[in-house]
Amino acid sequence: MLEGLKNLCRKKSPWLMHFNTGSCNGCDIEIIDALTPRYDAERFGAVLKGSPRHADVMLVTGPVTKQVKPRLKRVHAQMPEPKAVIAVGNCAATGGVFKGCYSIENGVDNVIPVAAYVHGCPPKPEAILFGAVTALNALFGD
Amino acid sequence: MFALEALKMLLKKPFTWKYPFEPIEVPEGFRGKPEYDEENCIGCGACAAVCPAEAITVTEDAKVVLTLSYADCTFCADCEKACQWDAITLSKEFELATLDKSQAIVQIEREKNVCEGCGGTISAVEQMDWIKEEISEIKDNIPADDLEAITKLCPECRRDKAAENIISEVYS
Amino acid sequence: MALKIPIGPQHPALKEPTNFSVELDGEEIVDAYVKPNYNHRGMERLAEEKTYPQVLVLYERICGICSQIHPQCFAQATEDALGIEVPERANYIRTIMCELERVHSHLLWAGVGAHELGFDTGLMYLWRDREAVMDILEMISGNRVNYKMNTIGGVRRDIDERKIPMLLEALDAYVPQVDLYANAFTKDPTLRARLEGSGILTRKEADELCVAGPTARASGRDVEVRRDDPYAAYEEVDFEVPVVDDGDIMARAVVRLLELYQSINILKQALKNIPEGPIQADIDEIPEGEGVGRIEAPRGEVIHYVRSDGSWYPERTKVRAPSYVNIPALIPMLIGDTVAEIPITVASIDPCWSCTARVAIVDTNKKTEKIMTFEEIRSHYG
């Protein structure tokens, strides 16, 4: 009962954090775009926070470069439980077009566990909203 | 400075779209999820050859299978341009979130011609039909032996056979 | 005793990973160090393994904001190397795409700048109006970002003649909005107090550091590739190059806002005068050779170099992005300012870290780091 209420609260106000791990900026501007007037993710209680300690959901973009890998692990460890990671864009999912570069880890799931993937290069802001809803439903029940 | 603008906006309809409660329309020519056409595809693998992100893989086990992982895809539409049979198109579907990236695939299967020499793959059946059609005009210039070999043997076996023929000619 | 504080790689004021450390005396910055390279992916190496059309797709993803500029610059360098003549209509379409991208990039910059000032109303209004140009880009190219319009020897998609009146109308609607922001940025007393006189880059420093783009033109350094070395259809359109001498953050904002008017002006001329004809050149063979492409990106001059060995694969490519020369200029800008000015000063050059990452040797085991000089690289690999 209490768990159900908790999950409902988590689902209704996910606080987001955005971490760029070497992406091309395309997904990053689309994430910011999803928070600006036309898409307005704040309708769903989503707020973009600067600190990982305040965040429930981390939106990761980029193929994870070798330099940023230890920082990604640290930032992920700083997030309080329960936490979820959403990989936004195809280079965060598999490395995308950067597959084969010597300085990347080919996707976020090789470094930290990922709850959901939003495909697209870059995904439209609508697709990011849809992906966030999919991930939250899967994590905290429909 | 924006007070006037804010007042103006108060009198207008909300700028925010209702999505996801109302569907949105994407413009003509939008590059979304790639789809194969079951009828037109001949399984030649041209799409796999041009793909810059190596998102399309060709496997030839029981059948010729083209697997497009849209978790790798860059939605550049180079495959659409390379396909002269219009068998792959980028649809308007853009809601592509998954919980498991290995599920993010589009597949098409084609029957294959089996090599009589080694049991390997010659090509997809449809591709062979196309090849036959293409060479029908110059059929008379090709030795009957070679023509048969093209339809019954895989490239490796054909090479072996040609080499055998040359050797037997030289040493006989 | 100076206090040293690190900023980044993950920081609310930074949208991309990078690392600064600033030395403070009280609240005043006495020294600053910038460490980019968190975005280094190794694309130039990967480009050697891909064919020319595939490299276009890869280089589009150097930067998602300049996703017309980089592939176009690569295409221009390749056309130079292979001796391909681009059809006139393709040149006009490239010009239109470049300018649409400049409009979207400058609006994006102004929004981010407003956000760094704590002026989120500005961010919301600017990004609201940015949606109109994003819609135009999506309508022309089929995607909001990463347009994939260019191909070697032309463009892939044509602009529908029936859409041109609609595009002109949308551009006319932009002018009063740009007026609104230009007024807000130049007349609002709070914004003026924050922007004027901070983050100063003098003309001398700008010349020494060879800065490019709006950062240079705000310090009185009159460089502009579109005018000095016209590419695409820039020879056939009239425009002015705004230059301001003040060198502070306000000057950089003013230059970008004035450029917005010029971009709308160029777009109107290009859309009205676009000639009929093919949009792609035929390519018969790939000769050996080398070529260079230069483009004025929203942030400054982009240079691409291509060497062809006659095969399908480029033998060597080299990219120089504008932020590469602009980022060192942050150090003289930051010194003498206060801590509160760091986010807006950094944002004022519109840095693009993903464009920039270059040769760095990072030993993650020993936690040591060494940036190689040109001589070291030559002795190491020569």
XYZ file of C-alpha atoms in Angstrom:
696
model
C 0.000 0.000 0.000
C 2.651 2.448 1.132
C 4.966 1.131 -1.576
C 2.240 1.745 -4.146
C 1.798 5.330 -2.969
C 5.553 5.861 -3.070
C 5.732 4.517 -6.603
C 2.853 6.732 -7.689
C 4.667 9.760 -6.287
C 7.879 8.783 -8.017
C 6.065 8.321 -11.282
C 4.233 11.634 -11.050
C 7.257 13.791 -10.356
C 10.443 12.379 -11.812
C 13.363 14.727 -11.270
C 15.739 14.526 -14.140
C 19.435 14.971 -14.496
C 21.151 15.231 -17.810
C 24.657 13.934 -18.376
C 26.519 14.280 -21.627
C 29.118 11.584 -22.174
C 30.547 12.809 -25.437
C 27.484 13.117 -27.620
C 27.206 15.450 -30.589
C 24.864 17.907 -28.747
C 21.911 16.879 -30.901
C 20.236 14.825 -28.169
C 21.178 17.396 -25.528
C 19.400 20.250 -27.251
C 16.403 18.017 -27.854
C 16.284 17.193 -24.122
C 16.363 20.900 -23.239
C 13.800 21.435 -25.983
C 11.471 18.951 -24.303
C 11.440 21.292 -21.291
C 10.697 24.472 -23.235
C 7.226 25.828 -24.091
C 6.151 23.656 -26.997
C 6.696 20.316 -25.240
C 6.835 21.475 -21.636
C 7.812 18.305 -19.763
C 7.130 20.175 -16.522
C 3.451 19.414 -17.167
C 4.286 15.898 -15.964
C 6.183 17.026 -12.894
C 9.570 16.567 -14.510
C 12.189 19.092 -13.452
C 15.735 19.254 -14.734
C 18.097 19.314 -11.756
C 21.763 20.146 -11.757
C 22.896 17.803 -9.033
C 22.811 14.004 -9.188
C 21.900 13.953 -5.486
C 18.512 15.477 -6.266
C 17.684 13.340 -9.264
C 15.582 10.199 -9.754
C 16.181 9.718 -13.425
C 19.418 10.302 -15.288
C 19.183 11.018 -19.001
C 22.479 9.974 -20.555
C 23.471 11.000 -24.050
C 26.550 10.073 -25.991
C 28.629 6.958 -26.607
C 30.630 7.284 -23.308
C 34.175 8.372 -24.063
C 37.033 6.792 -22.136
C 37.772 10.087 -20.376
C 34.249 10.526 -19.063
C 33.673 6.885 -18.024
C 34.955 7.167 -14.413
C 32.934 10.394 -13.971
C 29.789 8.710 -15.250
C 30.242 5.911 -12.710
C 30.763 8.428 -9.919
C 27.779 10.555 -10.860
C 25.621 7.428 -11.073
C 26.818 6.293 -7.629
C 25.866 9.685 -6.180
C 22.215 9.316 -7.161
C 19.893 8.156 -4.371
C 17.921 4.897 -4.723
C 15.630 4.142 -6.468
C 17.272 5.444 -9.577
C 16.853 4.899 -13.269
C 19.011 5.613 -16.261
C 17.516 6.378 -19.651
C 19.857 6.250 -22.620
C 18.735 8.955 -25.038
C 19.792 8.586 -28.642
C 21.330 5.750 -30.547
C 24.932 6.467 -29.645
C 23.995 6.092 -25.977
C 22.324 2.781 -26.805
C 24.993 1.110 -28.924
C 27.573 3.657 -29.988
C 25.593 4.332 -33.168
C 27.641 5.868 -35.926
C 30.670 6.172 -33.630
C 31.035 2.384 -33.318
C 34.657 1.628 -34.019
C 36.110 4.870 -32.627
C 39.081 4.042 -30.416
C 38.050 6.299 -27.575
C 34.494 5.180 -26.797
C 32.812 2.455 -24.762
C 30.026 1.668 -27.281
C 27.008 2.591 -25.239
C 26.004 3.451 -21.705
C 24.966 -0.078 -20.703
C 28.597 -1.204 -20.838
C 29.302 1.096 -17.898
C 26.117 1.464 -15.812
C 22.742 -0.379 -15.893
C 20.179 1.202 -18.216
C 16.398 1.011 -17.701
C 15.209 2.152 -21.104
C 16.481 3.280 -24.476
C 15.076 6.100 -26.564
C 16.003 5.452 -30.185
C 16.531 8.158 -32.738
C 19.416 10.183 -34.023
C 18.480 12.416 -32.309
C 15.009 11.448 -31.050
C 12.345 14.129 -31.386
C 11.410 15.813 -28.091
C 8.088 13.958 -28.296
C 9.980 10.684 -28.552
C 11.979 11.600 -25.437
C 8.724 12.263 -23.538
C 7.358 8.944 -24.795
C 10.550 7.153 -23.743
C 10.477 8.678 -20.274
C 6.842 7.589 -19.847
C 7.699 4.052 -21.026
C 10.600 3.805 -18.621
C 8.659 5.150 -15.627
C 5.742 2.810 -16.303
C 8.080 -0.156 -16.485
C 9.880 0.809 -13.288
C 7.024 1.902 -11.053
C 4.039 0.029 -12.482
C 1.343 1.211 -14.853
C 11.053 43.825 -20.859
C 8.973 40.734 -21.553
C 5.957 41.956 -19.534
C 4.163 43.140 -22.669
C 4.925 39.876 -24.442
C 3.589 37.937 -21.454
C 0.352 39.957 -21.498
C -0.043 39.327 -25.236
C 0.476 35.620 -24.682
C -2.229 35.576 -22.003
C -4.792 36.382 -24.681
C -3.624 33.663 -27.040
C -4.206 29.932 -27.052
C -1.554 27.871 -25.204
C 1.594 27.377 -27.236
C 2.226 23.952 -25.688
C 1.203 20.958 -27.749
C -1.114 18.456 -26.126
C 1.138 15.522 -26.955
C 0.993 12.665 -25.701
C -2.752 13.142 -25.196
C -3.222 14.164 -28.811
C -1.177 12.699 -31.649
C 1.125 14.996 -33.588
C 1.668 15.182 -37.268
C 5.144 14.858 -38.736
C 5.918 16.564 -42.058
C 6.122 14.831 -45.412
C 9.510 13.208 -45.931
C 10.181 12.664 -42.236
C 12.876 10.104 -41.537
C 11.563 7.715 -38.894
C 11.777 3.984 -38.280
C 12.959 2.064 -41.372
C 10.592 -0.578 -42.751
C 11.234 -3.375 -45.252
C 8.771 -4.122 -48.004
C 7.920 -7.835 -48.028
C 7.034 -7.797 -51.728
C 9.852 -5.821 -53.301
C 12.944 -6.923 -51.376
C 15.212 -9.325 -53.287
C 17.671 -9.785 -50.414
C 20.704 -8.371 -52.229
C 22.083 -6.568 -49.182
C 22.831 -3.237 -50.900
C 21.333 -1.473 -47.875
C 23.818 -3.247 -45.601
C 26.734 -2.215 -47.808
C 26.017 1.517 -47.717
C 24.932 1.822 -44.069
C 27.354 4.227 -42.329
C 26.506 2.922 -38.850
C 26.691 -0.783 -39.741
C 23.118 -1.141 -38.524
C 22.107 -3.721 -41.153
C 23.579 -7.217 -40.961
C 23.107 -10.055 -43.438
C 23.048 -13.654 -42.136
C 22.784 -16.693 -44.406
C 21.920 -19.725 -42.265
C 18.659 -21.397 -43.247
C 17.483 -18.320 -45.084
C 18.986 -15.019 -46.136
C 18.024 -12.696 -43.282
C 18.501 -8.926 -43.333
C 18.401 -7.539 -39.791
C 18.180 -3.792 -39.280
C 18.779 -2.724 -35.720
C 17.255 0.698 -35.255
C 19.242 0.944 -32.052
C 22.266 1.509 -34.318
C 20.526 3.343 -37.136
C 21.302 7.006 -37.799
C 18.111 7.544 -39.838
C 20.155 8.999 -42.695
C 18.047 7.293 -45.411
C 21.128 6.228 -47.374
C 19.653 2.702 -47.538
C 16.435 4.083 -48.980
C 18.458 5.838 -51.670
C 20.662 2.820 -52.390
C 17.738 0.393 -52.802
C 16.654 0.359 -56.448
C 13.631 -1.819 -55.664
C 12.108 0.638 -53.153
C 12.124 -2.206 -50.640
C 13.259 -0.125 -47.657
C 11.619 3.144 -46.682
C 11.828 5.376 -43.644
C 8.345 5.580 -42.156
C 6.854 8.366 -40.085
C 7.023 6.381 -36.857
C 9.179 8.178 -34.294
C 8.093 6.786 -30.892
C 10.891 4.262 -30.669
C 11.606 3.697 -27.000
C 12.399 0.156 -25.864
C 13.346 -1.467 -22.589
C 15.628 -3.959 -24.296
C 17.715 -2.732 -27.182
C 18.032 -6.196 -28.756
C 14.277 -5.973 -29.453
C 14.780 -2.862 -31.570
C 15.065 -4.708 -34.865
C 13.323 -4.899 -38.216
C 13.858 -8.137 -40.106
C 13.149 -9.570 -43.503
C 13.701 -13.192 -44.547
C 14.300 -14.439 -48.059
C 14.527 -18.049 -49.298
C 18.003 -18.884 -50.532
C 19.553 -20.954 -53.287
C 21.858 -23.633 -51.915
C 25.168 -24.328 -53.604
C 25.387 -27.815 -55.081
C 29.098 -27.978 -54.430
C 29.494 -27.096 -50.768
C 25.979 -26.573 -49.430
C 26.644 -22.884 -48.821
C 24.658 -19.901 -50.018
C 24.591 -18.651 -53.596
C 22.106 -15.826 -53.101
C 18.488 -15.180 -52.279
C 16.007 -16.761 -54.718
C 14.648 -13.397 -55.834
C 18.109 -12.049 -56.447
C 18.924 -15.036 -58.650
C 15.731 -14.428 -60.637
C 16.865 -10.863 -61.164
C 20.342 -11.979 -62.224
C 18.823 -14.412 -64.737
C 16.690 -11.634 -66.133
C 19.659 -9.300 -66.399
C 21.832 -11.800 -68.268
C 19.052 -13.056 -70.545
C 20.094 -10.551 -73.237
C 23.714 -11.626 -73.320
C 22.944 -15.304 -72.748
C 24.234 -16.382 -76.147
C 27.705 -15.016 -75.484
C 28.193 -17.023 -72.309
C 29.293 -20.683 -72.506
C 26.512 -23.015 -71.379
C 28.767 -24.467 -68.696
C 29.292 -21.097 -67.033
C 25.617 -20.235 -67.253
C 24.758 -23.377 -65.355
C 27.504 -22.773 -62.837
C 26.170 -19.301 -62.065
C 22.806 -20.671 -61.006
C 24.041 -23.751 -59.188
C 27.336 -22.944 -57.505
C 28.427 -20.326 -55.001
C 31.236 -17.913 -55.990
C 33.898 -19.932 -54.137
C 32.914 -23.217 -55.754
C 32.772 -21.500 -59.156
C 36.296 -20.267 -58.679
C 37.459 -23.743 -57.660
C 35.757 -25.266 -60.661
C 37.292 -22.748 -63.041
C 40.708 -23.417 -61.556
C 40.185 -27.175 -61.962
C 39.218 -26.691 -65.588
C 42.328 -24.655 -66.293
C 44.564 -27.158 -64.540
C 43.070 -30.099 -66.364
C 43.433 -28.248 -69.689
C 47.052 -27.433 -69.073
C 48.145 -30.849 -67.803
C 46.035 -33.098 -69.971
C 46.916 32.173 -0.552
C 44.884 31.688 -3.664
C 41.926 29.335 -3.512
C 41.601 26.906 -6.393
C 38.178 25.602 -7.323
C 37.387 23.023 -9.988
C 34.254 23.264 -12.129
C 33.008 20.278 -14.085
C 33.014 17.881 -15.831
C 29.442 17.531 -14.603
C 28.103 20.893 -13.573
C 24.674 22.566 -13.799
C 26.078 25.482 -15.778
C 27.755 23.259 -18.333
C 25.754 21.408 -20.891
C 28.708 19.370 -22.024
C 31.495 17.756 -20.038
C 34.545 19.930 -19.629
C 36.704 20.954 -16.753
C 37.792 24.351 -15.518
C 39.790 25.239 -12.542
C 39.997 28.835 -11.453
C 42.340 30.364 -8.920
C 40.655 32.919 -6.704
C 41.823 35.814 -4.623
C 38.763 36.618 -2.547
C 36.089 36.584 -5.214
C 38.316 37.694 -8.035
C 39.674 35.208 -10.546
C 43.437 35.494 -10.828
C 44.090 32.521 -13.070
C 42.079 30.006 -15.052
C 42.799 26.639 -16.633
C 40.592 24.983 -19.198
C 40.682 21.258 -19.828
C 38.478 20.132 -22.710
C 38.885 16.666 -24.294
C 36.138 14.888 -22.380
C 34.332 14.561 -25.684
C 37.235 13.129 -27.639
C 35.863 10.231 -29.671
C 38.468 9.719 -32.381
C 36.381 10.497 -35.436
C 39.208 11.441 -37.778
C 40.644 7.960 -37.347
C 37.264 6.328 -37.959
C 36.738 8.461 -41.066
C 39.666 6.703 -42.741
C 37.700 3.437 -42.601
C 34.526 4.805 -44.141
C 33.609 5.762 -47.691
C 33.054 9.416 -48.595
C 29.228 9.316 -48.277
C 29.533 7.471 -44.970
C 31.984 10.074 -43.649
C 29.342 12.728 -44.367
C 27.002 10.963 -41.945
C 29.769 10.564 -39.380
C 30.933 14.188 -39.610
C 27.375 15.419 -39.296
C 27.669 14.152 -35.754
C 30.777 16.171 -34.899
C 28.312 18.682 -33.575
C 24.533 18.457 -33.469
C 24.152 22.227 -33.613
C 26.363 22.665 -36.702
C 25.042 19.557 -38.421
C 24.803 21.339 -41.749
C 28.147 23.101 -41.493
C 30.483 20.161 -40.893
C 29.233 17.807 -43.634
C 28.999 20.733 -46.069
C 32.559 21.734 -45.260
C 33.701 18.138 -45.747
C 31.785 17.971 -49.020
C 33.414 21.231 -50.168
C 36.869 19.922 -49.279
C 36.156 16.672 -51.126
C 34.775 18.542 -54.141
C 37.965 20.601 -54.109
C 40.080 17.448 -53.950
C 38.138 15.549 -56.618
C 37.516 18.573 -58.860
C 33.711 18.462 -58.823
C 31.589 21.428 -59.896
C 28.481 21.853 -57.743
C 25.251 22.880 -59.546
C 23.979 26.389 -58.863
C 20.702 25.287 -57.292
C 22.545 23.027 -54.861
C 24.707 25.986 -53.831
C 21.601 28.040 -53.075
C 20.050 25.230 -51.044
C 23.285 24.918 -49.085
C 23.249 28.657 -48.409
C 19.648 28.467 -47.207
C 20.432 25.552 -44.893
C 23.522 27.322 -43.519
C 21.590 30.460 -42.701
C 18.642 28.594 -41.185
C 21.157 26.852 -38.997
C 22.719 30.168 -38.015
C 19.300 31.517 -36.999
C 18.568 28.433 -34.892
C 22.047 28.396 -33.373
C 22.030 32.079 -32.397
C 18.540 31.801 -30.877
C 19.717 28.731 -28.981
C 22.782 30.637 -27.802
C 20.750 33.627 -26.665
C 18.430 31.276 -24.748
C 21.289 29.464 -23.052
C 22.941 32.801 -22.275
C 19.718 34.076 -20.698
C 19.524 30.871 -18.651
C 23.093 31.318 -17.408
C 22.131 34.816 -16.267
C 19.246 33.377 -14.275
C 16.841 34.913 -16.768
C 14.740 31.824 -17.532
C 11.850 33.831 -19.012
C 14.227 34.757 -21.787
C 15.196 31.121 -22.308
C 11.570 30.078 -22.636
C 10.590 32.861 -25.065
C 13.704 32.448 -27.202
C 13.320 28.694 -27.459
C 9.629 29.110 -28.199
C 10.514 31.175 -31.266
C 13.291 28.778 -32.146
C 10.660 26.095 -32.751
C 9.514 27.909 -35.919
C 12.938 27.572 -37.546
C 13.215 23.973 -36.323
C 9.911 23.260 -38.081
C 11.259 24.779 -41.300
C 14.399 22.653 -41.031
C 12.338 19.528 -40.365
C 10.087 20.310 -43.303
C 13.018 20.758 -45.697
C 15.277 17.963 -44.498
C 13.078 15.426 -42.692
C 14.756 15.726 -39.304
C 15.046 18.447 -36.684
C 18.763 17.921 -36.124
C 21.299 16.057 -38.302
C 19.712 17.016 -41.592
C 21.659 14.808 -44.020
C 21.116 17.332 -46.792
C 24.604 17.224 -48.266
C 26.141 14.747 -50.571
C 29.421 14.904 -52.447
C 28.668 17.174 -55.398
C 25.420 18.735 -54.264
C 22.464 18.228 -51.963
C 20.144 15.257 -51.546
C 16.808 16.969 -51.194
C 15.243 19.767 -53.158
C 13.224 22.624 -51.703
C 9.656 22.417 -52.972
C 8.776 25.575 -54.973
C 5.299 25.607 -53.438
C 6.772 25.932 -49.958
C 8.815 29.070 -50.710
C 6.007 31.646 -50.129
C 5.299 29.943 -46.801
C 8.974 30.092 -45.826
C 9.185 33.801 -46.719
C 6.123 34.485 -44.599
C 7.610 32.607 -41.641
C 10.820 34.653 -41.989
C 8.891 37.942 -42.032
C 7.214 36.914 -38.794
C 10.677 36.512 -37.268
C 11.746 40.144 -37.556
C 9.474 41.590 -34.792
C 10.519 38.740 -32.489
C 14.210 39.455 -33.071
C 13.430 43.143 -32.404
C 11.939 42.109 -29.075
C 15.060 40.216 -28.017
C 17.422 42.858 -29.352
C 15.556 45.415 -27.234
C 15.596 43.155 -24.196
C 19.313 42.475 -24.414
C 20.442 46.024 -25.138
C 17.981 48.120 -23.084
C 17.117 46.082 -20.012
C 19.048 47.653 -17.098
C 19.609 44.351 -15.258
C 20.959 42.583 -18.307
C 23.139 45.574 -19.164
C 24.569 45.607 -15.663
C 25.509 41.954 -15.993
C 26.771 41.992 -19.571
C 28.555 45.314 -20.015
C 32.172 45.470 -19.029
C 32.569 41.835 -18.044
C 34.463 39.096 -19.827
C 36.535 41.555 -21.822
C 38.723 40.330 -24.664
C 40.788 43.159 -26.086
C 41.613 43.549 -29.764
C 45.266 42.723 -29.064
C 44.417 39.518 -27.217
C 41.935 38.575 -29.929
C 44.619 38.994 -32.590
C 47.191 37.041 -30.589
C 44.819 34.139 -29.987
C 43.438 34.221 -33.562
C 39.856 33.932 -32.316
C 37.143 33.428 -34.913
C 33.509 34.171 -35.553
C 31.311 36.429 -33.423
C 33.882 36.295 -30.605
C 36.431 37.929 -32.914
C 33.986 40.391 -34.461
C 32.889 41.545 -31.011
C 36.509 42.476 -30.274
C 36.898 44.481 -33.471
C 38.632 41.689 -35.397
C 36.936 41.845 -38.794
C 37.107 38.273 -40.098
C 34.252 36.624 -41.962
C 34.658 33.719 -44.393
C 31.329 34.342 -46.100
C 32.655 37.715 -47.294
C 36.409 37.061 -47.476
C 36.326 33.695 -49.251
C 32.756 33.201 -50.536
C 31.527 29.631 -50.826
C 28.140 28.211 -51.905
C 26.016 31.138 -53.163
C 27.332 33.855 -50.849
C 28.885 35.750 -53.744
C 25.421 36.437 -55.126
C 23.737 37.767 -51.991
C 24.242 41.112 -50.259
C 24.849 41.273 -46.553
C 26.730 43.282 -43.986
C 29.171 42.005 -41.405
C 28.462 43.514 -37.995
C 31.651 44.392 -36.098
C 31.719 45.843 -32.581
C 34.852 47.077 -30.820
C 33.924 46.759 -27.147
C 35.026 43.151 -26.610
C 32.729 42.477 -23.652
C 29.879 39.979 -23.344
C 27.346 42.599 -24.438
C 29.309 43.113 -27.660
C 29.193 39.392 -28.387
C 25.435 39.353 -27.782
C 24.955 42.409 -30.027
C 27.018 40.884 -32.844
C 24.945 37.701 -32.752
C 21.641 39.572 -32.658
C 22.695 41.761 -35.600
C 23.758 38.623 -37.461
C 20.247 37.279 -36.995
C 18.885 40.197 -39.062
C 21.534 39.603 -41.722
C 20.704 35.889 -41.842
C 17.026 36.581 -42.363
C 18.016 39.057 -45.084
C 20.261 36.470 -46.811
C 17.551 33.818 -46.537
C 14.988 36.056 -48.225
C 17.351 36.892 -51.092
C 18.348 33.258 -51.565
C 14.767 31.990 -51.493
C 13.660 34.616 -54.041
C 16.581 34.115 -56.438
C 16.948 30.359 -56.267
C 17.657 29.151 -59.829
C 16.206 26.102 -61.545
C 18.384 23.147 -62.345
C 19.853 19.906 -61.084
C 20.866 19.529 -57.438
C 23.598 16.924 -57.810
C 26.696 16.729 -59.942
C 27.686 13.492 -61.658
C 30.841 11.918 -60.343
C 32.711 9.738 -62.806
C 35.988 8.989 -61.102
C 37.924 9.643 -57.920
C 41.314 11.158 -58.752
C 44.168 11.596 -56.326
C 44.456 14.991 -54.748
C 43.901 17.113 -51.710
C 41.378 19.781 -50.888
C 40.376 22.293 -48.251
C 36.939 23.606 -47.340
C 36.304 26.772 -45.329
C 32.945 27.751 -43.889
C 31.742 30.425 -41.513
C 29.852 28.422 -38.897
C 27.674 30.207 -36.300
C 30.694 30.042 -33.973
C 33.445 30.947 -36.423
C 35.551 29.473 -39.148
C 35.462 25.710 -39.781
C 38.242 24.191 -41.867
C 38.192 20.668 -43.280
C 41.079 19.051 -45.095
C 40.770 15.924 -47.232
C 43.435 13.911 -49.014
C 42.312 11.401 -51.590
C 44.426 8.469 -52.783
C 42.018 7.590 -55.573
C 40.110 4.957 -53.585
C 36.608 5.063 -52.138
C 38.041 5.869 -48.751
C 39.578 9.245 -47.827
C 43.248 8.758 -47.009
C 43.300 11.490 -44.378
C 40.819 14.042 -43.122
C 41.373 16.872 -40.684
C 38.833 19.073 -38.946
C 39.423 22.395 -37.255
C 36.373 23.599 -35.388
C 35.943 27.265 -34.338
C 35.701 26.570 -30.615
C 39.226 25.169 -30.825
C 40.583 28.687 -31.257
C 37.928 30.396 -29.136
C 38.320 28.355 -25.956
C 41.845 29.655 -25.099
C 40.329 33.154 -25.225
C 38.341 32.246 -22.107
C 41.450 32.645 -19.969
C 42.006 36.399 -20.563
C 38.222 36.862 -20.380
C 37.900 35.183 -17.002
C 40.926 36.742 -15.302
C 39.844 39.769 -13.302
C 36.183 38.777 -13.192
C 34.230 37.325 -10.291
C 33.062 33.755 -9.759
C 29.458 34.640 -10.586
C 30.500 35.691 -14.091
C 31.987 32.317 -15.024
C 28.864 30.671 -16.542
C 27.890 33.607 -18.742
C 31.483 34.321 -19.768
C 31.928 30.704 -20.818
C 28.584 30.730 -22.598
C 29.413 34.027 -24.326
C 31.867 32.423 -26.751
C 29.229 29.759 -27.466
C 31.736 26.969 -26.907
C 31.124 23.671 -28.589
C 33.156 21.088 -26.730
C 32.059 18.220 -28.898
C 33.615 19.949 -31.905
C 36.868 20.521 -30.213
C 38.410 17.502 -28.518
C 41.918 16.999 -29.894
C 45.115 15.107 -29.194
C 45.551 14.358 -25.520
C 47.315 11.457 -23.895
C 45.386 10.417 -20.804
C 46.744 7.623 -18.671
C 43.758 6.623 -16.587
C 45.733 4.149 -14.495
C 48.313 6.608 -13.294
C 45.855 9.530 -13.324
C 48.373 11.582 -15.234
C 47.739 13.587 -18.296
C 49.848 15.138 -20.971
C 48.870 17.287 -23.889
C 51.281 16.605 -26.724
C 52.856 19.437 -28.648
C 53.198 19.287 -32.393
C 56.939 18.475 -32.166
C 56.270 15.635 -29.733
C 53.632 14.144 -31.998
C 56.021 14.356 -34.913
C 58.877 12.695 -33.047
C 56.480 10.076 -31.653
C 54.818 9.081 -34.881
C 57.258 10.426 -37.471
